[in-house]
Short mmCIF file of C-alpha atoms in Angstrom, two decimals:
data_model
loop_
_atom_site.label_atom_id
_atom_site.label_comp_id
_atom_site.label_asym_id
_atom_site.label_seq_id
_atom_site.Cartn_x
_atom_site.Cartn_y
_atom_site.Cartn_z
CA MET A 118 4.82 126.31 66.27
CA LYS A 119 5.20 124.28 63.17
CA PHE A 120 6.57 126.17 60.07
CA SER A 121 4.40 125.71 56.98
CA LEU A 122 3.06 127.73 54.09
CA LEU A 123 0.04 128.67 56.28
CA SER A 124 2.19 129.87 59.14
CA LEU A 125 4.24 131.80 56.75
CA ALA A 126 1.32 133.55 55.30
CA ARG A 127 -0.22 134.25 58.75
CA ASN A 128 3.09 135.82 59.77
CA ALA A 129 3.23 137.85 56.58
CA VAL A 130 -0.13 139.53 57.19
CA SER A 131 0.49 139.88 60.97
CA GLY A 132 3.72 141.93 60.48
CA GLN A 133 6.07 138.91 61.49
CA THR A 134 5.01 139.23 65.15
CA ALA A 135 3.64 135.79 65.58
CA GLY A 136 6.92 134.08 65.94
CA PRO A 137 7.50 132.77 69.35
CA ALA A 138 10.82 132.02 71.04
CA GLN A 139 12.34 129.01 69.20
CA TRP A 140 13.63 127.31 72.20
CA ARG A 141 13.09 127.54 75.93
CA SER A 142 15.69 129.03 78.25
CA PRO A 143 15.20 127.05 81.52
CA GLN A 144 16.97 127.07 84.81
CA PRO A 145 19.40 124.22 85.18
CA ARG A 146 17.96 121.12 86.96
CA ALA A 147 20.04 119.34 89.55
CA VAL A 148 20.21 116.05 87.65
CA TYR A 149 20.14 114.99 83.97
CA ASP A 150 20.44 111.60 82.24
CA VAL A 151 22.99 113.09 79.91
CA VAL A 152 24.82 116.38 79.85
CA ILE A 153 26.26 117.62 76.63
CA VAL A 154 29.14 120.02 76.94
CA GLY A 155 29.08 122.45 74.00
CA ALA A 156 26.02 123.77 72.18
CA GLY A 157 27.42 124.02 68.81
CA GLY A 158 25.88 122.19 65.90
CA HIS A 159 27.37 118.71 66.82
CA GLY A 160 26.34 119.11 70.51
CA LEU A 161 22.86 120.15 69.68
CA ALA A 162 22.41 117.47 66.96
CA THR A 163 23.61 114.93 69.60
CA ALA A 164 20.91 116.02 71.97
CA TYR A 165 18.39 115.95 69.25
CA TYR A 166 19.05 112.46 68.23
CA LEU A 167 19.30 111.26 71.88
CA ALA A 168 15.76 112.59 72.34
CA LYS A 169 14.41 111.45 69.11
CA GLU A 170 16.01 108.09 68.29
CA HIS A 171 16.76 106.86 71.84
CA GLY A 172 14.03 108.33 73.95
CA ILE A 173 16.42 110.06 76.24
CA ARG A 174 14.86 113.41 76.82
CA ASN A 175 16.28 114.34 80.23
CA VAL A 176 19.10 116.06 78.58
CA ALA A 177 20.92 119.33 79.03
CA VAL A 178 23.27 121.01 76.54
CA LEU A 179 25.67 123.42 78.12
CA ASP A 180 27.72 126.25 76.52
CA ARG A 181 30.02 128.76 77.94
CA GLY A 182 28.72 131.43 75.59
CA TRP A 183 25.66 131.31 73.36
CA LEU A 184 24.52 128.43 71.21
CA GLY A 185 26.17 128.28 67.81
CA GLY A 186 28.51 130.98 68.80
CA GLY A 187 31.82 128.92 68.38
CA ASN A 188 32.96 127.33 65.11
CA THR A 189 29.26 126.50 63.99
CA GLY A 190 28.84 130.37 63.44
CA ARG A 191 32.40 130.76 62.02
CA ASN A 192 32.91 128.22 59.34
CA THR A 193 32.59 128.45 55.54
CA THR A 194 29.59 126.10 55.43
CA ILE A 195 30.92 123.69 52.86
CA ILE A 196 29.38 120.32 52.72
CA ARG A 197 31.08 117.34 50.78
CA SER A 198 31.92 113.69 51.48
CA ASN A 199 34.75 113.03 48.99
CA TYR A 200 37.12 111.70 51.59
CA LEU A 201 39.70 109.06 50.76
CA TRP A 202 39.53 106.32 53.21
CA ASP A 203 36.55 103.91 53.56
CA GLU A 204 35.96 104.86 57.18
CA SER A 205 35.86 108.65 56.35
CA ALA A 206 33.83 108.17 53.31
CA ARG A 207 31.16 106.24 55.40
CA LEU A 208 31.12 108.85 58.17
CA TYR A 209 31.03 111.91 55.93
CA ASP A 210 28.50 110.37 53.50
CA HIS A 211 26.32 109.32 56.29
CA ALA A 212 26.15 113.10 57.25
CA HIS A 213 25.88 114.22 53.61
CA ARG A 214 22.80 111.92 53.17
CA MET A 215 21.25 113.41 56.23
CA TRP A 216 21.77 117.02 54.99
CA GLU A 217 19.61 116.28 52.02
CA THR A 218 16.43 115.86 54.26
CA LEU A 219 17.51 117.91 57.23
CA ALA A 220 15.21 120.80 56.66
CA GLN A 221 12.12 118.57 56.43
CA GLU A 222 13.41 116.52 59.52
CA LEU A 223 13.73 119.71 61.56
CA ASN A 224 10.91 121.68 60.03
CA TYR A 225 13.49 124.42 59.77
CA ASN A 226 14.97 125.74 56.63
CA VAL A 227 18.73 125.05 56.87
CA MET A 228 19.12 126.33 53.19
CA PHE A 229 21.06 123.27 52.03
CA SER A 230 22.26 124.12 48.60
CA PRO A 231 23.84 121.27 46.63
CA ARG A 232 25.45 123.47 44.12
CA GLY A 233 28.71 121.33 43.52
CA VAL A 234 31.96 121.51 45.25
CA MET A 235 34.92 121.56 42.80
CA MET A 236 38.50 120.83 43.95
CA LEU A 237 41.26 122.12 41.76
CA ALA A 238 44.47 120.33 40.66
CA HIS A 239 47.42 122.55 39.83
CA ASN A 240 50.30 120.12 39.18
CA VAL A 241 50.90 116.52 38.17
CA HIS A 242 51.01 115.33 41.90
CA ASP A 243 47.65 117.16 42.45
CA GLU A 244 46.10 115.47 39.40
CA GLN A 245 47.25 112.04 40.60
CA VAL A 246 45.98 112.52 44.10
CA VAL A 247 42.67 113.89 42.83
CA ARG A 248 42.24 111.06 40.42
CA ARG A 249 43.05 108.63 43.16
CA HIS A 250 40.29 110.14 45.36
CA ILE A 251 37.82 110.09 42.59
CA HIS A 252 38.28 106.32 42.04
CA ALA A 253 38.33 105.64 45.82
CA ASN A 254 35.10 107.72 46.21
CA ARG A 255 33.32 105.83 43.44
CA GLY A 256 34.26 102.59 45.00
CA ASN A 257 32.59 103.75 48.17
CA GLY A 258 29.46 104.86 46.32
CA VAL A 259 30.42 108.52 46.54
CA GLU A 260 29.99 110.42 43.29
CA ASN A 261 32.94 112.36 42.19
CA GLU A 262 34.05 113.15 38.62
CA TRP A 263 37.14 114.55 36.73
CA LEU A 264 36.76 117.69 34.78
CA SER A 265 39.21 118.98 32.25
CA PRO A 266 40.17 122.76 32.62
CA GLU A 267 37.60 123.64 29.98
CA GLN A 268 34.84 121.67 31.69
CA ALA A 269 35.83 123.21 35.08
CA LYS A 270 35.52 126.75 33.56
CA ALA A 271 32.16 125.78 32.04
CA PHE A 272 30.98 124.71 35.42
CA CYS A 273 32.40 127.85 37.12
CA PRO A 274 32.77 130.65 34.57
CA PRO A 275 34.82 133.10 36.73
CA LEU A 276 37.65 130.52 36.89
CA ASN A 277 40.91 131.54 35.19
CA ILE A 278 42.33 128.52 33.32
CA SER A 279 44.99 130.40 31.31
CA SER A 280 48.32 128.58 31.17
CA ASP A 281 50.48 131.54 32.31
CA MET A 282 49.22 131.46 35.92
CA ARG A 283 51.86 130.73 38.55
CA TYR A 284 49.82 127.57 39.42
CA PRO A 285 47.82 126.71 36.24
CA ILE A 286 44.71 124.57 36.52
CA LEU A 287 45.19 121.05 35.10
CA GLY A 288 41.87 119.78 36.01
CA ALA A 289 39.30 119.52 38.88
CA ALA A 290 37.37 116.98 40.85
CA LEU A 291 33.58 117.65 41.09
CA GLN A 292 31.17 116.45 43.57
CA ARG A 293 27.94 117.63 42.18
CA ARG A 294 25.80 116.99 45.30
CA GLY A 295 28.32 118.89 47.55
CA GLY A 296 27.33 122.44 48.51
CA THR A 297 26.67 124.69 51.35
CA ALA A 298 24.11 125.27 54.13
CA ARG A 299 23.14 128.15 56.34
CA HIS A 300 25.40 127.50 59.36
CA ASP A 301 23.35 129.38 62.01
CA ALA A 302 20.11 127.81 60.88
CA VAL A 303 21.58 124.34 61.57
CA ALA A 304 22.29 125.35 65.18
CA TRP A 305 18.87 127.06 65.54
CA GLY A 306 17.08 124.16 63.82
CA TYR A 307 18.63 121.56 66.06
CA ALA A 308 18.10 123.67 69.22
CA ARG A 309 14.36 124.30 68.36
CA ALA A 310 13.57 120.64 67.74
CA ALA A 311 15.55 119.36 70.67
CA SER A 312 14.03 121.92 73.07
CA ALA A 313 10.54 120.92 71.81
CA MET A 314 11.22 117.42 72.98
CA GLY A 315 12.38 118.35 76.33
CA VAL A 316 16.00 119.03 76.09
CA ASP A 317 17.31 121.91 78.10
CA ILE A 318 19.72 124.33 76.42
CA LEU A 319 21.69 126.05 79.08
CA GLN A 320 23.68 129.04 77.68
CA ASN A 321 26.15 131.05 79.58
CA CYS A 322 26.86 127.96 81.62
CA GLU A 323 30.52 127.36 81.70
CA VAL A 324 31.79 123.86 82.92
CA GLN A 325 34.60 124.57 85.36
CA ALA A 326 35.21 121.10 86.75
CA ILE A 327 34.12 117.44 86.19
CA ASP A 328 33.36 115.50 89.39
CA ARG A 329 34.33 111.83 89.69
CA ASP A 330 33.31 109.29 92.27
CA ALA A 331 35.55 106.92 94.14
CA THR A 332 35.42 104.35 91.12
CA GLY A 333 36.68 107.16 88.79
CA ARG A 334 33.39 107.50 87.03
CA ALA A 335 32.28 111.00 85.91
CA ILE A 336 29.23 111.89 87.83
CA ALA A 337 28.60 115.70 87.56
CA VAL A 338 29.84 118.94 86.16
CA GLU A 339 30.56 122.00 88.30
CA THR A 340 29.35 124.97 86.19
CA SER A 341 29.05 128.83 86.52
CA ARG A 342 25.28 128.12 87.15
CA GLY A 343 25.89 125.54 89.85
CA ARG A 344 26.63 121.70 90.00
CA ILE A 345 24.70 119.51 87.64
CA ALA A 346 24.80 115.78 88.09
CA ALA A 347 24.74 113.58 84.99
CA GLY A 348 24.28 109.94 84.26
CA LYS A 349 26.55 110.39 81.36
CA ILE A 350 28.57 113.40 80.03
CA GLY A 351 29.35 113.94 76.41
CA VAL A 352 32.05 116.47 75.60
CA VAL A 353 31.65 118.23 72.20
CA ALA A 354 33.67 121.27 72.78
CA ALA A 355 35.77 121.55 69.62
CA GLY A 356 38.81 123.67 70.10
CA HIS A 357 38.41 123.80 73.82
CA THR A 358 38.19 119.98 74.17
CA SER A 359 41.50 119.65 75.63
CA VAL A 360 40.64 122.18 78.26
CA VAL A 361 37.43 120.38 79.31
CA MET A 362 38.97 116.89 79.24
CA ALA A 363 41.91 118.06 81.41
CA MET A 364 39.20 118.64 84.11
CA ALA A 365 38.82 114.79 84.06
CA GLY A 366 42.52 114.26 84.12
CA LEU A 367 42.73 113.24 80.49
CA ARG A 368 45.35 114.23 77.85
CA MET A 369 43.98 114.38 74.26
CA PRO A 370 45.66 113.88 70.86
CA LEU A 371 44.63 117.39 70.01
CA GLU A 372 46.23 120.77 69.19
CA SER A 373 44.02 123.88 68.92
CA TYR A 374 44.80 126.39 66.12
CA PRO A 375 42.96 129.53 64.89
CA LEU A 376 41.38 128.97 61.47
CA GLN A 377 40.38 131.98 59.64
CA ALA A 378 37.52 132.89 57.25
CA LEU A 379 36.53 136.13 55.74
CA VAL A 380 33.62 137.54 53.76
CA SER A 381 33.56 140.22 51.15
CA GLU A 382 31.09 142.99 50.57
CA PRO A 383 27.78 141.60 49.18
CA VAL A 384 27.43 141.63 45.39
CA LYS A 385 24.80 140.15 42.94
CA PRO A 386 25.00 136.46 42.34
CA CYS A 387 28.15 135.80 40.21
CA PHE A 388 29.65 132.57 41.63
CA PRO A 389 27.65 129.41 41.06
CA CYS A 390 29.43 126.76 43.11
CA VAL A 391 32.12 126.03 45.70
CA VAL A 392 35.70 126.09 44.60
CA MET A 393 38.48 124.64 46.71
CA SER A 394 42.25 124.52 46.07
CA ASN A 395 44.25 122.70 48.60
CA THR A 396 47.53 123.34 46.87
CA ILE A 397 47.46 127.25 46.84
CA HIS A 398 45.15 127.23 49.77
CA ALA A 399 41.88 129.05 48.88
CA TYR A 400 38.21 128.03 49.17
CA LEU A 401 35.39 130.21 48.06
CA SER A 402 31.54 130.30 47.60
CA GLN A 403 28.96 133.04 47.45
CA SER A 404 26.36 133.28 50.27
CA TYR A 405 22.69 133.83 49.51
CA LYS A 406 23.29 137.43 50.98
CA GLY A 407 25.79 137.93 48.22
CA GLU A 408 28.96 137.88 50.18
CA LEU A 409 32.01 135.87 48.95
CA VAL A 410 32.63 133.42 51.79
CA ILE A 411 36.34 132.60 51.82
CA GLY A 412 38.23 130.09 53.87
CA ALA A 413 41.85 130.66 54.77
CA GLY A 414 44.41 128.55 56.60
CA THR A 415 45.31 127.89 60.32
CA ASP A 416 48.06 129.69 62.01
CA ALA A 417 51.29 127.78 62.54
CA TYR A 418 51.22 127.57 66.31
CA VAL A 419 48.80 126.56 69.11
CA SER A 420 46.49 129.32 70.08
CA TYR A 421 43.14 130.05 71.43
CA SER A 422 43.05 133.75 70.27
CA GLN A 423 40.15 133.40 67.83
CA ALA A 424 41.95 135.78 65.67
CA GLY A 425 44.84 134.54 63.51
CA GLY A 426 47.61 136.28 61.66
CA LEU A 427 46.77 138.68 58.87
CA HIS A 428 49.42 137.22 56.60
CA ILE A 429 47.38 134.00 56.60
CA SER A 430 44.28 135.60 55.09
CA ALA A 431 46.43 137.79 52.81
CA HIS A 432 48.00 134.49 51.41
CA THR A 433 44.60 133.14 50.56
CA LEU A 434 43.38 136.40 48.96
CA ASP A 435 46.62 136.30 46.74
CA ALA A 436 45.38 132.85 45.53
CA ILE A 437 41.83 134.05 45.00
CA CYS A 438 42.91 137.07 42.89
CA GLU A 439 44.92 134.59 40.68
CA LEU A 440 42.20 132.06 40.35
CA PHE A 441 39.40 134.55 39.86
CA PRO A 442 40.73 137.77 38.40
CA MET A 443 37.33 139.45 38.51
CA PHE A 444 37.51 139.50 42.29
CA ARG A 445 40.68 141.59 42.44
CA ARG A 446 38.84 144.77 43.30
CA MET A 447 36.41 143.28 45.79
CA ARG A 448 36.63 144.66 49.17
CA MET A 449 36.70 142.36 52.11
CA LEU A 450 34.10 143.15 54.84
CA ARG A 451 35.42 141.27 57.87
CA ASN A 452 37.64 138.43 58.91
CA TRP A 453 37.58 136.23 62.05
CA GLY A 454 39.09 133.11 63.48
CA GLY A 455 37.66 130.09 65.07
CA ILE A 456 39.68 127.60 67.24
CA VAL A 457 39.74 124.25 65.65
CA ASP A 458 40.97 121.04 67.32
CA VAL A 459 43.33 119.14 65.04
CA THR A 460 44.33 115.48 65.55
CA PRO A 461 47.56 113.91 64.35
CA ASP A 462 45.58 112.05 61.56
CA ARG A 463 43.24 114.79 60.76
CA SER A 464 40.21 112.49 61.46
CA PRO A 465 37.76 113.09 64.36
CA VAL A 466 37.61 111.25 67.70
CA ILE A 467 34.11 109.95 68.53
CA GLY A 468 33.55 107.55 71.44
CA LEU A 469 34.33 106.34 74.84
CA THR A 470 37.10 107.68 76.99
CA PRO A 471 39.16 105.96 79.76
CA VAL A 472 36.85 107.63 82.24
CA PRO A 473 33.58 105.75 82.70
CA GLY A 474 30.60 107.95 81.98
CA LEU A 475 32.51 110.41 79.91
CA PHE A 476 32.20 110.37 76.16
CA VAL A 477 33.97 112.68 73.58
CA ASN A 478 33.24 113.85 70.11
CA CYS A 479 36.16 116.07 68.88
CA GLY A 480 39.10 116.51 66.53
CA TRP A 481 36.98 117.63 63.61
CA GLY A 482 39.75 120.16 63.03
CA THR A 483 39.24 122.33 59.88
CA GLY A 484 36.20 120.55 58.47
CA GLY A 485 33.51 119.67 61.02
CA PHE A 486 30.58 121.55 59.76
CA LYS A 487 29.84 119.18 56.94
CA ALA A 488 29.47 116.29 59.43
CA THR A 489 27.15 118.06 61.75
CA PRO A 490 23.98 115.76 61.41
CA GLY A 491 25.98 112.49 61.05
CA SER A 492 28.32 113.32 63.88
CA GLY A 493 25.35 114.05 66.21
CA HIS A 494 23.54 110.93 64.99
CA VAL A 495 26.42 108.41 65.64
CA PHE A 496 27.50 110.18 68.90
CA ALA A 497 24.00 110.00 70.30
CA HIS A 498 23.93 106.21 69.51
CA THR A 499 27.39 105.92 71.21
CA ILE A 500 26.20 107.74 74.36
CA ALA A 501 22.76 106.06 74.59
CA THR A 502 24.09 102.44 74.06
CA GLY A 503 27.48 102.80 75.61
CA THR A 504 29.04 101.10 72.53
CA PRO A 505 30.35 103.01 69.42
CA HIS A 506 27.96 103.31 66.47
CA PRO A 507 29.35 101.00 63.65
CA ILE A 508 30.24 104.15 61.57
CA ALA A 509 32.00 105.73 64.56
CA ALA A 510 33.80 102.72 65.72
CA PRO A 511 37.01 103.25 63.88
CA PHE A 512 37.22 106.74 65.14
CA SER A 513 37.85 105.70 68.76
CA LEU A 514 40.38 107.33 70.97
CA GLU A 515 41.77 103.90 71.19
CA ARG A 516 43.29 104.09 67.71
CA PHE A 517 46.16 106.20 68.87
CA ARG A 518 47.24 103.31 71.00
CA THR A 519 46.64 100.61 68.46
CA GLY A 520 48.09 102.64 65.62
CA ARG A 521 45.03 102.22 63.35
CA LEU A 522 45.12 105.85 62.34
CA ILE A 523 42.78 107.16 59.60
CA ASP A 524 45.39 109.36 57.89
CA GLU A 525 43.25 111.93 55.98
CA ALA A 526 46.02 114.47 56.30
CA ALA A 527 48.41 112.46 54.10
CA ALA A 528 45.56 111.69 51.85
CA ALA A 529 45.10 115.42 51.25
CA ALA A 530 41.28 115.45 50.59
CA VAL A 531 41.09 117.93 53.45
CA ALA A 532 41.57 121.63 53.20
CA HIS A 533 44.20 122.85 55.59
CA MET B 119 52.39 137.86 62.63
CA LEU B 120 54.42 137.24 65.71
CA LEU B 121 57.80 138.91 66.33
CA ILE B 122 59.67 136.12 67.80
CA PRO B 123 63.05 136.79 69.70
CA CYS B 124 65.40 134.13 68.51
CA PRO B 125 68.04 133.60 71.37
CA HIS B 126 70.72 133.53 68.65
CA CYS B 127 69.66 136.13 66.23
CA GLY B 128 67.35 138.55 68.00
CA ALA B 129 63.76 139.41 67.23
CA ARG B 130 62.60 138.41 63.77
CA PRO B 131 59.23 138.07 61.96
CA GLU B 132 57.35 134.75 62.35
CA ASN B 133 57.64 133.80 58.76
CA GLU B 134 61.39 133.16 59.25
CA PHE B 135 60.43 130.33 61.66
CA ARG B 136 58.87 126.98 61.70
CA ASN B 137 56.76 125.96 64.71
CA ALA B 138 57.78 122.49 66.07
CA GLY B 139 55.10 121.96 68.68
CA GLU B 140 55.12 121.50 72.32
CA ALA B 141 58.59 121.57 74.01
CA HIS B 142 60.11 119.26 76.55
CA ILE B 143 58.63 115.98 75.36
CA ALA B 144 61.23 113.29 76.09
CA ARG B 145 61.23 110.05 74.22
CA PRO B 146 60.68 107.31 76.72
CA ALA B 147 63.61 104.74 76.99
CA GLU B 148 61.19 101.90 77.39
CA ALA B 149 57.50 102.15 76.75
CA ASP B 150 54.43 100.03 76.48
CA ASP B 151 51.77 101.01 73.85
CA ALA B 152 50.03 103.42 76.13
CA ALA B 153 53.12 105.26 76.98
CA TRP B 154 54.32 105.36 73.34
CA ALA B 155 50.90 106.73 72.34
CA ASP B 156 51.21 109.37 74.99
CA TYR B 157 54.68 110.33 73.72
CA LEU B 158 53.68 110.37 70.11
CA TYR B 159 50.19 111.84 70.10
CA MET B 160 49.03 113.17 73.43
CA ARG B 161 49.52 116.86 73.94
CA THR B 162 48.94 119.34 76.73
CA ASN B 163 47.38 122.03 74.41
CA PRO B 164 46.87 124.34 77.28
CA LYS B 165 44.65 127.55 77.26
CA GLY B 166 47.34 129.77 78.95
CA VAL B 167 51.13 129.61 79.35
CA PHE B 168 52.59 127.14 76.86
CA ILE B 169 56.21 126.13 76.14
CA GLU B 170 56.77 125.37 72.41
CA ARG B 171 59.64 124.71 70.11
CA TRP B 172 60.52 127.01 67.13
CA ARG B 173 63.11 126.50 64.54
CA HIS B 174 64.74 129.56 62.86
CA ILE B 175 64.70 127.87 59.36
CA HIS B 176 65.46 131.15 57.43
CA GLY B 177 68.06 132.26 59.92
CA CYS B 178 70.54 130.43 62.19
CA GLY B 179 68.65 127.04 61.52
CA ARG B 180 68.60 126.32 65.22
CA PHE B 181 65.75 125.02 67.47
CA PHE B 182 64.94 126.91 70.55
CA ASN B 183 62.25 127.03 73.19
CA CYS B 184 59.64 129.72 73.59
CA VAL B 185 57.09 130.52 76.43
CA ARG B 186 53.92 132.06 75.04
CA HIS B 187 50.52 132.72 76.34
CA THR B 188 48.01 130.96 74.05
CA VAL B 189 45.20 133.39 74.56
CA THR B 190 47.02 136.57 73.96
CA ASP B 191 49.74 135.04 71.83
CA ARG B 192 52.07 137.25 73.82
CA ILE B 193 55.64 135.78 73.97
CA ILE B 194 56.97 135.75 77.50
CA ALA B 195 60.47 134.41 76.98
CA THR B 196 62.67 132.32 74.69
CA TYR B 197 65.60 130.25 75.83
CA LYS B 198 67.97 127.96 74.06
CA ALA B 199 67.32 124.24 73.37
CA GLY B 200 68.77 122.17 76.18
CA ASP B 201 68.32 124.84 78.80
CA PRO B 202 66.08 123.51 81.66
CA ARG B 203 62.42 124.08 81.78
CA PRO B 204 61.44 127.13 83.76
CA SER B 205 60.05 126.14 87.25
CA LEU B 206 56.41 126.35 88.01
CA ASP B 207 56.79 129.41 90.15
CA VAL B 208 58.53 131.32 87.35
CA LEU B 209 55.78 130.22 84.91
CA ARG B 210 53.03 131.27 87.33
CA ALA B 211 54.63 134.67 87.68
CA TRP B 212 55.03 134.97 83.87
CA SER B 213 51.42 133.96 83.39
CA GLU B 214 50.12 136.84 85.52
CA HIS B 215 52.34 139.09 83.63
CA ALA B 216 51.01 137.92 80.18
CA ARG B 217 47.33 138.07 80.80
#
């Protein structure tokens, strides 16, 4: 069913009963051309672009749980492309441009809202780093501008710019076309569109082993729903990538940490944009439901607990209360953790692996949601052609051997 | 917040410590690029029993090793830096215990 004004009206008068299942739930076939491990946004987008742009429709997307149940459903939905290095700017801006037309592309409302992402500077070092980013971004065709504290407050009225704060605001960078999207809708939209083109989405299908032939090539996955042979296998398993890749005998440059987020009780619209502060570690936006969506930090140690220490989120709330005094009496509704896979240079890994037939897209760390469409797009190209997409090429696994790292961590455009 | 038993000072809250990543990674005496990349960047990152280093920065200042289950975050044992890595059988028994 194609969503349109007519279908909306028809549903309205029929009591919303005309909506069919949005994707098929088929039994696994014995053989697929491509098997994607992980039905989050990135995995589903990969399957979608394999089917749409490369005509490879005999594709399965496997997930241990339900689709979009991992980090896709746990993140704070921020979309921006103001990364420092040329390679990163190309990758994230590729994704950013795709967000702008994604709802039309998928015929599914992903609620992309370019309301502006503002990143605060609290000291001289911050200001220098932020200004450096702005210049680098502009050089790469990515709009970003410097705001004085007064301009920042005009853009985001709840902001406290008084000089007696512990970490006063000296200015901010603003990417006006940054914003948010509805995270679940992205997974659902890609799942629906991919399923319609013949992609099988196999939920509750845990990969337990990767089979390799005598030449070492990856040829099949053993799953909780039986053996599935595959021409090519793409692993898009986020925090569990190390676990899956170990099944093929590979060690990865990854460490998995719980990253926390929390939401408040819903209130009327009061917060117009996204505000981030890397220095005192807080990021905040308001969802269409009215909840404040707050991102906290990662725990200090490797863990798969999907929880995280309470002191981590308490630390972020301290910062929020100082930056936005009007939220001091807000009650938090719930908090949770997602397991993020962090690389040494805080840039993703997209590409081929030493095992023939096995591809990987991982290492998005604390900020993968914003890249969902672009990540799927370049990874589909990489799988279909067997050579990295030009935008993905610098993000090869090989860079850890050659030393050509893309050090976004030192560049500090990333929220950690 | 974890309660971490420092082998020198006893049990203390996590914010007295700094995590220092996977333990028992030895710098190779001679290495080609692949071995060097493995030493610098590749990590086991296991879902299960994990041996890591902590440093008691707001206490004795010393590094030590810690055996922890990465799903439950339960700390199974700590031991002094330089002590040998526990044997596989011991780890397996600890793993059952920590589930």
